[in-house]
PDB file of C-alpha atoms in Angstrom:
ATOM      1  CA  MET A   1       0.000   0.000   0.000  1.00 56.00           C
ATOM      2  CA  THR A   2       1.386   3.369  -1.033  1.00 67.00           C
ATOM      3  CA  GLN A   3       2.024   5.691   1.889  1.00 83.00           C
ATOM      4  CA  LYS A   4       0.156   8.966   1.912  1.00 92.00           C
ATOM      5  CA  ARG A   5       2.219  12.044   1.124  1.00 95.00           C
ATOM      6  CA  LEU A   6       3.188  14.022   4.206  1.00 97.00           C
ATOM      7  CA  THR A   7       1.688  17.473   4.525  1.00 97.00           C
ATOM      8  CA  PRO A   8       4.188  20.351   4.230  1.00 97.00           C
ATOM      9  CA  THR A   9       4.067  20.808   8.007  1.00 97.00           C
ATOM     10  CA  GLN A  10       4.648  17.113   8.671  1.00 97.00           C
ATOM     11  CA  PHE A  11       7.496  16.973   6.174  1.00 98.00           C
ATOM     12  CA  ARG A  12       9.142  20.082   7.605  1.00 98.00           C
ATOM     13  CA  ASN A  13       8.893  18.608  11.099  1.00 98.00           C
ATOM     14  CA  GLN A  14      10.598  15.402   9.985  1.00 98.00           C
ATOM     15  CA  LEU A  15      13.397  17.408   8.397  1.00 98.00           C
ATOM     16  CA  LEU A  16      13.747  19.353  11.627  1.00 98.00           C
ATOM     17  CA  ALA A  17      13.786  16.102  13.619  1.00 98.00           C
ATOM     18  CA  VAL A  18      17.025  15.257  11.804  1.00 98.00           C
ATOM     19  CA  MET A  19      18.479  18.705  12.443  1.00 98.00           C
ATOM     20  CA  ASP A  20      17.543  18.455  16.135  1.00 98.00           C
ATOM     21  CA  LYS A  21      20.273  15.787  16.334  1.00 98.00           C
ATOM     22  CA  LYS A  22      23.009  17.805  14.619  1.00 98.00           C
ATOM     23  CA  HIS A  23      25.097  18.160  17.724  1.00 97.00           C
ATOM     24  CA  HIS A  24      28.421  16.563  18.558  1.00 98.00           C
ATOM     25  CA  TRP A  25      29.752  15.963  22.050  1.00 98.00           C
ATOM     26  CA  ALA A  26      33.085  17.657  21.275  1.00 98.00           C
ATOM     27  CA  TRP A  27      31.635  20.943  20.082  1.00 97.00           C
ATOM     28  CA  PRO A  28      31.561  22.577  23.572  1.00 97.00           C
ATOM     29  CA  GLN A  29      35.273  21.750  23.860  1.00 97.00           C
ATOM     30  CA  PHE A  30      36.072  23.354  20.502  1.00 97.00           C
ATOM     31  CA  ALA A  31      34.131  26.437  21.599  1.00 97.00           C
ATOM     32  CA  GLY A  32      35.672  26.466  25.071  1.00 96.00           C
ATOM     33  CA  SER A  33      38.746  27.932  26.685  1.00 96.00           C
ATOM     34  CA  ALA A  34      40.764  24.711  27.095  1.00 96.00           C
ATOM     35  CA  ILE A  35      41.209  23.902  23.407  1.00 98.00           C
ATOM     36  CA  SER A  36      44.688  24.634  22.069  1.00 97.00           C
ATOM     37  CA  LYS A  37      45.671  26.467  18.896  1.00 96.00           C
ATOM     38  CA  ALA A  38      47.175  23.222  17.567  1.00 97.00           C
ATOM     39  CA  GLN A  39      43.861  21.431  18.061  1.00 98.00           C
ATOM     40  CA  LEU A  40      41.950  24.293  16.466  1.00 98.00           C
ATOM     41  CA  LYS A  41      44.244  24.087  13.456  1.00 97.00           C
ATOM     42  CA  ILE A  42      43.320  20.434  12.883  1.00 98.00           C
ATOM     43  CA  HIS A  43      39.641  21.283  13.237  1.00 98.00           C
ATOM     44  CA  PHE A  44      39.727  24.223  10.830  1.00 98.00           C
ATOM     45  CA  GLN A  45      41.862  22.404   8.246  1.00 98.00           C
ATOM     46  CA  GLN A  46      39.309  19.616   8.022  1.00 98.00           C
ATOM     47  CA  GLU A  47      36.374  22.048   7.842  1.00 98.00           C
ATOM     48  CA  TYR A  48      38.090  24.015   5.088  1.00 98.00           C
ATOM     49  CA  GLY A  49      38.988  20.968   3.029  1.00 97.00           C
ATOM     50  CA  VAL A  50      35.651  19.225   3.397  1.00 98.00           C
ATOM     51  CA  TYR A  51      33.282  22.054   2.522  1.00 97.00           C
ATOM     52  CA  VAL A  52      34.352  25.644   3.262  1.00 97.00           C
ATOM     53  CA  ARG A  53      36.723  26.016   0.287  1.00 97.00           C
ATOM     54  CA  ASP A  54      34.337  24.473  -2.245  1.00 97.00           C
ATOM     55  CA  PHE A  55      30.937  25.448  -0.874  1.00 97.00           C
ATOM     56  CA  PRO A  56      30.028  27.743  -3.812  1.00 97.00           C
ATOM     57  CA  VAL A  57      31.155  25.043  -6.266  1.00 97.00           C
ATOM     58  CA  LEU A  58      28.940  22.461  -4.598  1.00 98.00           C
ATOM     59  CA  LEU A  59      25.969  24.840  -4.781  1.00 98.00           C
ATOM     60  CA  ALA A  60      26.734  25.603  -8.430  1.00 97.00           C
ATOM     61  CA  ARG A  61      26.404  21.913  -9.294  1.00 98.00           C
ATOM     62  CA  ILE A  62      22.824  21.995  -8.014  1.00 98.00           C
ATOM     63  CA  HIS A  63      22.071  25.217  -9.871  1.00 97.00           C
ATOM     64  CA  GLY A  64      23.392  23.547 -13.034  1.00 96.00           C
ATOM     65  CA  THR A  65      20.686  20.868 -12.903  1.00 96.00           C
ATOM     66  CA  ASN A  66      18.176  23.601 -13.780  1.00 96.00           C
ATOM     67  CA  PRO A  67      15.772  23.497 -10.828  1.00 97.00           C
ATOM     68  CA  PRO A  68      12.649  25.706 -10.849  1.00 97.00           C
ATOM     69  CA  MET A  69      13.267  29.412 -11.354  1.00 97.00           C
ATOM     70  CA  ASP A  70      12.566  30.476  -7.760  1.00 97.00           C
ATOM     71  CA  VAL A  71      15.081  27.879  -6.534  1.00 97.00           C
ATOM     72  CA  ARG A  72      17.649  28.924  -9.137  1.00 97.00           C
ATOM     73  CA  ARG A  73      17.331  32.515  -7.973  1.00 97.00           C
ATOM     74  CA  LYS A  74      17.923  31.655  -4.319  1.00 96.00           C
ATOM     75  CA  LEU A  75      20.832  29.361  -5.156  1.00 97.00           C
ATOM     76  CA  ALA A  76      22.337  32.001  -7.454  1.00 97.00           C
ATOM     77  CA  GLU A  77      22.206  34.631  -4.693  1.00 95.00           C
ATOM     78  CA  ASN A  78      23.865  32.217  -2.295  1.00 95.00           C
ATOM     79  CA  ILE A  79      26.581  31.289  -4.809  1.00 96.00           C
ATOM     80  CA  PHE A  80      27.185  34.948  -5.678  1.00 96.00           C
ATOM     81  CA  GLU A  81      27.688  35.902  -2.044  1.00 95.00           C
ATOM     82  CA  GLU A  82      29.797  32.856  -1.175  1.00 95.00           C
ATOM     83  CA  ASP A  83      32.089  33.310  -4.171  1.00 97.00           C
ATOM     84  CA  THR A  84      32.322  37.121  -4.304  1.00 97.00           C
ATOM     85  CA  GLY A  85      30.977  38.597  -1.066  1.00 94.00           C
ATOM     86  CA  LYS A  86      29.353  41.315  -3.175  1.00 93.00           C
ATOM     87  CA  LEU A  87      26.173  41.226  -1.053  1.00 90.00           C
ATOM     88  CA  SER A  88      28.141  41.929   2.126  1.00 93.00           C
ATOM     89  CA  LEU A  89      31.832  42.816   2.494  1.00 94.00           C
ATOM     90  CA  GLY A  90      33.204  42.291  -1.008  1.00 94.00           C
ATOM     91  CA  LYS A  91      35.313  39.187  -0.410  1.00 96.00           C
ATOM     92  CA  SER A  92      34.477  35.522  -0.904  1.00 97.00           C
ATOM     93  CA  HIS A  93      33.611  33.538   2.198  1.00 97.00           C
ATOM     94  CA  PRO A  94      36.518  31.086   1.698  1.00 96.00           C
ATOM     95  CA  GLU A  95      38.840  34.106   1.531  1.00 97.00           C
ATOM     96  CA  LEU A  96      37.321  35.551   4.710  1.00 97.00           C
ATOM     97  CA  PHE A  97      37.805  32.174   6.381  1.00 97.00           C
ATOM     98  CA  LEU A  98      41.523  32.237   5.523  1.00 97.00           C
ATOM     99  CA  THR A  99      41.734  35.794   6.859  1.00 97.00           C
ATOM    100  CA  MET A 100      40.328  34.547  10.158  1.00 97.00           C
ATOM    101  CA  MET A 101      42.883  31.739  10.128  1.00 97.00           C
ATOM    102  CA  ALA A 102      45.696  34.244   9.537  1.00 97.00           C
ATOM    103  CA  GLY A 103      44.507  36.135  12.590  1.00 97.00           C
ATOM    104  CA  LEU A 104      45.026  32.961  14.597  1.00 97.00           C
ATOM    105  CA  GLY A 105      48.531  32.639  13.207  1.00 96.00           C
ATOM    106  CA  PHE A 106      47.731  29.964  10.609  1.00 96.00           C
ATOM    107  CA  GLN A 107      49.090  30.987   7.223  1.00 86.00           C
ATOM    108  CA  ASN A 108      47.479  30.104   3.888  1.00 82.00           C
ATOM    109  CA  GLY A 109      50.078  27.396   3.274  1.00 89.00           C
ATOM    110  CA  ALA A 110      48.533  25.375   6.089  1.00 92.00           C
ATOM    111  CA  PHE A 111      45.321  25.176   4.058  1.00 96.00           C
ATOM    112  CA  GLY A 112      46.808  24.323   0.656  1.00 91.00           C
ATOM    113  CA  ASN A 113      47.495  20.648   0.046  1.00 87.00           C
ATOM    114  CA  LEU A 114      45.360  19.295   2.857  1.00 92.00           C
ATOM    115  CA  THR A 115      45.196  15.650   3.838  1.00 96.00           C
ATOM    116  CA  LEU A 116      41.680  14.781   4.876  1.00 98.00           C
ATOM    117  CA  LEU A 117      41.123  12.302   7.662  1.00 98.00           C
ATOM    118  CA  PRO A 118      39.379   9.057   6.562  1.00 98.00           C
ATOM    119  CA  ALA A 119      36.002  10.065   7.981  1.00 98.00           C
ATOM    120  CA  SER A 120      36.416  13.531   6.502  1.00 98.00           C
ATOM    121  CA  ARG A 121      36.969  11.987   3.072  1.00 98.00           C
ATOM    122  CA  ARG A 122      33.843   9.856   3.431  1.00 98.00           C
ATOM    123  CA  TYR A 123      31.739  12.855   4.394  1.00 98.00           C
ATOM    124  CA  ARG A 124      33.139  14.928   1.514  1.00 98.00           C
ATOM    125  CA  THR A 125      32.530  12.057  -0.919  1.00 98.00           C
ATOM    126  CA  TRP A 126      28.916  12.049   0.197  1.00 98.00           C
ATOM    127  CA  LEU A 127      28.617  15.809  -0.384  1.00 98.00           C
ATOM    128  CA  ASP A 128      29.994  15.269  -3.885  1.00 98.00           C
ATOM    129  CA  GLN A 129      27.524  12.472  -4.549  1.00 98.00           C
ATOM    130  CA  ALA A 130      24.583  14.469  -3.232  1.00 98.00           C
ATOM    131  CA  THR A 131      25.361  17.570  -5.267  1.00 98.00           C
ATOM    132  CA  LEU A 132      25.865  15.507  -8.423  1.00 97.00           C
ATOM    133  CA  ASN A 133      22.574  13.660  -7.904  1.00 94.00           C
ATOM    134  CA  ARG A 134      20.195  13.966 -10.849  1.00 92.00           C
ATOM    135  CA  ILE A 135      17.449  14.895  -8.370  1.00 95.00           C
ATOM    136  CA  TRP A 136      18.204  18.529  -7.513  1.00 97.00           C
ATOM    137  CA  LEU A 137      16.156  18.298  -4.325  1.00 98.00           C
ATOM    138  CA  VAL A 138      18.676  15.902  -2.800  1.00 98.00           C
ATOM    139  CA  GLY A 139      21.639  18.227  -3.224  1.00 98.00           C
ATOM    140  CA  THR A 140      19.615  21.237  -2.132  1.00 98.00           C
ATOM    141  CA  ALA A 141      18.440  19.515   1.030  1.00 98.00           C
ATOM    142  CA  VAL A 142      21.904  18.252   1.915  1.00 98.00           C
ATOM    143  CA  MET A 143      23.700  21.548   1.300  1.00 98.00           C
ATOM    144  CA  THR A 144      21.203  24.233   2.308  1.00 97.00           C
ATOM    145  CA  ILE A 145      19.348  22.427   5.074  1.00 98.00           C
ATOM    146  CA  PHE A 146      21.985  20.119   6.537  1.00 98.00           C
ATOM    147  CA  VAL A 147      25.395  21.644   5.830  1.00 98.00           C
ATOM    148  CA  GLU A 148      24.325  25.263   6.332  1.00 96.00           C
ATOM    149  CA  GLY A 149      21.922  24.402   9.133  1.00 96.00           C
ATOM    150  CA  SER A 150      22.326  23.555  12.795  1.00 96.00           C
ATOM    151  CA  ILE A 151      20.592  22.254  15.868  1.00 97.00           C
ATOM    152  CA  ASN A 152      19.095  25.748  16.184  1.00 95.00           C
ATOM    153  CA  ASP A 153      17.013  25.479  13.000  1.00 96.00           C
ATOM    154  CA  ARG A 154      13.744  24.658  14.735  1.00 96.00           C
ATOM    155  CA  GLN A 155      14.027  27.680  17.005  1.00 95.00           C
ATOM    156  CA  GLU A 156      14.966  29.888  14.048  1.00 94.00           C
ATOM    157  CA  LEU A 157      11.926  28.798  12.043  1.00 94.00           C
ATOM    158  CA  LEU A 158       9.607  29.289  15.013  1.00 93.00           C
ATOM    159  CA  HIS A 159      11.103  32.645  16.025  1.00 91.00           C
ATOM    160  CA  PRO A 160      12.980  34.179  13.094  1.00 89.00           C
ATOM    161  CA  SER A 161      15.910  36.310  14.114  1.00 86.00           C
ATOM    162  CA  LYS A 162      15.824  39.933  13.054  1.00 86.00           C
ATOM    163  CA  ALA A 163      18.552  41.719  11.154  1.00 86.00           C
ATOM    164  CA  ARG A 164      21.211  42.898  13.596  1.00 88.00           C
ATOM    165  CA  SER A 165      22.482  46.424  13.824  1.00 92.00           C
ATOM    166  CA  LYS A 166      26.192  47.138  13.436  1.00 92.00           C
ATOM    167  CA  ARG A 167      26.469  47.528  17.203  1.00 94.00           C
ATOM    168  CA  GLU A 168      24.761  44.176  17.797  1.00 94.00           C
ATOM    169  CA  ILE A 169      27.053  42.462  15.290  1.00 94.00           C
ATOM    170  CA  GLU A 170      30.170  43.854  16.962  1.00 96.00           C
ATOM    171  CA  SER A 171      28.868  42.848  20.383  1.00 96.00           C
ATOM    172  CA  HIS A 172      28.318  39.315  19.081  1.00 94.00           C
ATOM    173  CA  ILE A 173      31.852  39.170  17.671  1.00 96.00           C
ATOM    174  CA  LYS A 174      33.367  40.261  20.985  1.00 96.00           C
ATOM    175  CA  ARG A 175      31.659  37.253  22.602  1.00 96.00           C
ATOM    176  CA  HIS A 176      32.931  34.806  19.977  1.00 97.00           C
ATOM    177  CA  PRO A 177      35.090  32.024  21.506  1.00 97.00           C
ATOM    178  CA  LEU A 178      38.028  32.780  19.198  1.00 97.00           C
ATOM    179  CA  VAL A 179      38.042  36.378  20.392  1.00 98.00           C
ATOM    180  CA  ARG A 180      37.370  35.622  24.048  1.00 97.00           C
ATOM    181  CA  PHE A 181      39.664  32.645  24.554  1.00 97.00           C
ATOM    182  CA  HIS A 182      42.332  32.841  21.842  1.00 96.00           C
ATOM    183  CA  GLY A 183      42.993  36.536  21.512  1.00 96.00           C
ATOM    184  CA  LEU A 184      41.786  36.806  17.918  1.00 97.00           C
ATOM    185  CA  SER A 185      41.422  40.445  16.987  1.00 97.00           C
ATOM    186  CA  PRO A 186      37.868  41.363  15.877  1.00 97.00           C
ATOM    187  CA  ALA A 187      39.547  42.878  12.806  1.00 97.00           C
ATOM    188  CA  TYR A 188      39.926  39.322  11.455  1.00 98.00           C
ATOM    189  CA  MET A 189      36.270  38.382  12.002  1.00 97.00           C
ATOM    190  CA  ASP A 190      34.727  39.616   8.760  1.00 96.00           C
ATOM    191  CA  LEU A 191      33.470  36.106   8.004  1.00 96.00           C
ATOM    192  CA  SER A 192      31.198  36.353  11.022  1.00 95.00           C
ATOM    193  CA  ARG A 193      30.155  39.859   9.985  1.00 95.00           C
ATOM    194  CA  ALA A 194      29.313  38.684   6.477  1.00 93.00           C
ATOM    195  CA  HIS A 195      27.236  35.800   7.801  1.00 92.00           C
ATOM    196  CA  GLN A 196      25.198  38.093   9.984  1.00 90.00           C
ATOM    197  CA  LEU A 197      24.712  40.648   7.222  1.00 89.00           C
ATOM    198  CA  VAL A 198      23.326  38.257   4.628  1.00 87.00           C
ATOM    199  CA  GLU A 199      21.979  35.155   6.344  1.00 79.00           C
ATOM    200  CA  ASN A 200      18.828  36.599   7.871  1.00 74.00           C
ATOM    201  CA  GLY A 201      16.043  34.498   6.342  1.00 76.00           C
ATOM    202  CA  HIS A 202      18.377  31.864   4.830  1.00 85.00           C
ATOM    203  CA  ARG A 203      17.036  29.107   7.027  1.00 93.00           C
ATOM    204  CA  HIS A 204      13.489  29.795   5.861  1.00 94.00           C
ATOM    205  CA  ASP A 205      14.637  29.854   2.233  1.00 95.00           C
ATOM    206  CA  ALA A 206      16.336  26.484   2.619  1.00 96.00           C
ATOM    207  CA  TYR A 207      13.273  24.726   4.005  1.00 97.00           C
ATOM    208  CA  ASP A 208      10.896  26.484   1.610  1.00 96.00           C
ATOM    209  CA  MET A 209      12.922  25.399  -1.436  1.00 97.00           C
ATOM    210  CA  VAL A 210      12.787  21.764  -0.391  1.00 98.00           C
ATOM    211  CA  VAL A 211       9.349  21.506   1.211  1.00 98.00           C
ATOM    212  CA  ASN A 212       7.445  23.498  -1.404  1.00 96.00           C
ATOM    213  CA  HIS A 213       8.858  21.558  -4.352  1.00 97.00           C
ATOM    214  CA  THR A 214       8.643  18.012  -2.996  1.00 97.00           C
ATOM    215  CA  THR A 215       5.413  16.676  -4.436  1.00 94.00           C
ATOM    216  CA  THR A 216       5.484  12.909  -3.807  1.00 96.00           C
ATOM    217  CA  ARG A 217       5.931  10.723  -0.742  1.00 97.00           C
ATOM    218  CA  GLN A 218       8.706   8.872  -2.550  1.00 96.00           C
ATOM    219  CA  ASP A 219      10.653  12.104  -3.007  1.00 96.00           C
ATOM    220  CA  GLN A 220       9.997  13.039   0.612  1.00 98.00           C
ATOM    221  CA  GLU A 221      11.457   9.733   1.753  1.00 97.00           C
ATOM    222  CA  THR A 222      14.426  10.126  -0.603  1.00 97.00           C
ATOM    223  CA  ILE A 223      15.229  13.514   0.925  1.00 98.00           C
ATOM    224  CA  LEU A 224      14.765  12.317   4.503  1.00 98.00           C
ATOM    225  CA  THR A 225      17.042   9.353   3.777  1.00 98.00           C
ATOM    226  CA  ALA A 226      19.671  11.741   2.378  1.00 98.00           C
ATOM    227  CA  LEU A 227      19.511  13.973   5.451  1.00 98.00           C
ATOM    228  CA  ARG A 228      19.752  11.013   7.819  1.00 98.00           C
ATOM    229  CA  LYS A 229      22.789   9.754   5.926  1.00 98.00           C
ATOM    230  CA  SER A 230      24.292  13.247   6.128  1.00 98.00           C
ATOM    231  CA  LEU A 231      23.820  13.217   9.895  1.00 98.00           C
ATOM    232  CA  ARG A 232      25.408   9.773  10.310  1.00 98.00           C
ATOM    233  CA  LEU A 233      28.440  10.680   8.223  1.00 98.00           C
ATOM    234  CA  TRP A 234      28.766  14.101   9.851  1.00 98.00           C
ATOM    235  CA  LEU A 235      28.804  12.605  13.350  1.00 98.00           C
ATOM    236  CA  VAL A 236      31.534  10.146  12.336  1.00 98.00           C
ATOM    237  CA  TYR A 237      33.407  13.002  10.632  1.00 98.00           C
ATOM    238  CA  ARG A 238      33.278  15.021  13.851  1.00 98.00           C
ATOM    239  CA  ASP A 239      34.367  11.925  15.804  1.00 98.00           C
ATOM    240  CA  GLY A 240      37.408  11.686  13.539  1.00 98.00           C
ATOM    241  CA  ILE A 241      38.399  15.290  14.191  1.00 98.00           C
ATOM    242  CA  ALA A 242      37.914  14.843  17.935  1.00 98.00           C
ATOM    243  CA  ARG A 243      40.167  11.756  17.908  1.00 98.00           C
ATOM    244  CA  ALA A 244      42.829  13.587  15.884  1.00 98.00           C
ATOM    245  CA  CYS A 245      42.712  16.326  18.531  1.00 98.00           C
ATOM    246  CA  ARG A 246      42.847  13.710  21.318  1.00 98.00           C
ATOM    247  CA  LEU A 247      39.596  14.871  22.854  1.00 98.00           C
ATOM    248  CA  THR A 248      37.417  12.595  24.960  1.00 95.00           C
ATOM    249  CA  PRO A 249      33.733  12.838  25.942  1.00 92.00           C
TER     250      PRO A 249
END
């Protein structure tokens, strides 16, 4: 017997049920005061190599499958900002990431020929597979809902955050763990500034693109399966980084 298609609300809630679990035990340690610069370097190298460097390229693959026009427009805006920064501070987000790394004392050479950890490679391989999938909804869900999203998605959809003033953005940056615990000058935090300038409403866009264009129960299940696989591989990926940093629960 064919299962009845989930309503948009039901489908959104099942997507959010996956995102409710996007939390790793080591994250409080990476955001805490005890983590060392050497451990942070391992963490940031893996993040950069797995998705930060190539994020706009991964999005462009989805755009190239010719999804509906409203989806193309949202993806194009995201790609444009990620690759040029022209909607915020005028520099690409990967470049702003490397600027932040330089502020920590990590030079660009440390992020050139990276060696990914085994679990990192598996997670990146999955991101490649998802964004090359002939079903554009799969790549869109994986990249815009899972990769860009967090455990805070449900709260954000229920109570959308408002655009922050310049003063509020600077106050947020001063409270950032890298500034508080590792002496990073706020001058190197333009990546955080760019995120806060352009990402208001992005979480809603991500869910709307996927939920509003998924018309069959089979496609709903395909997307949910892809998100659950993303979560499994992401948790193992984060485990791998924690082990490389010699962290324990």
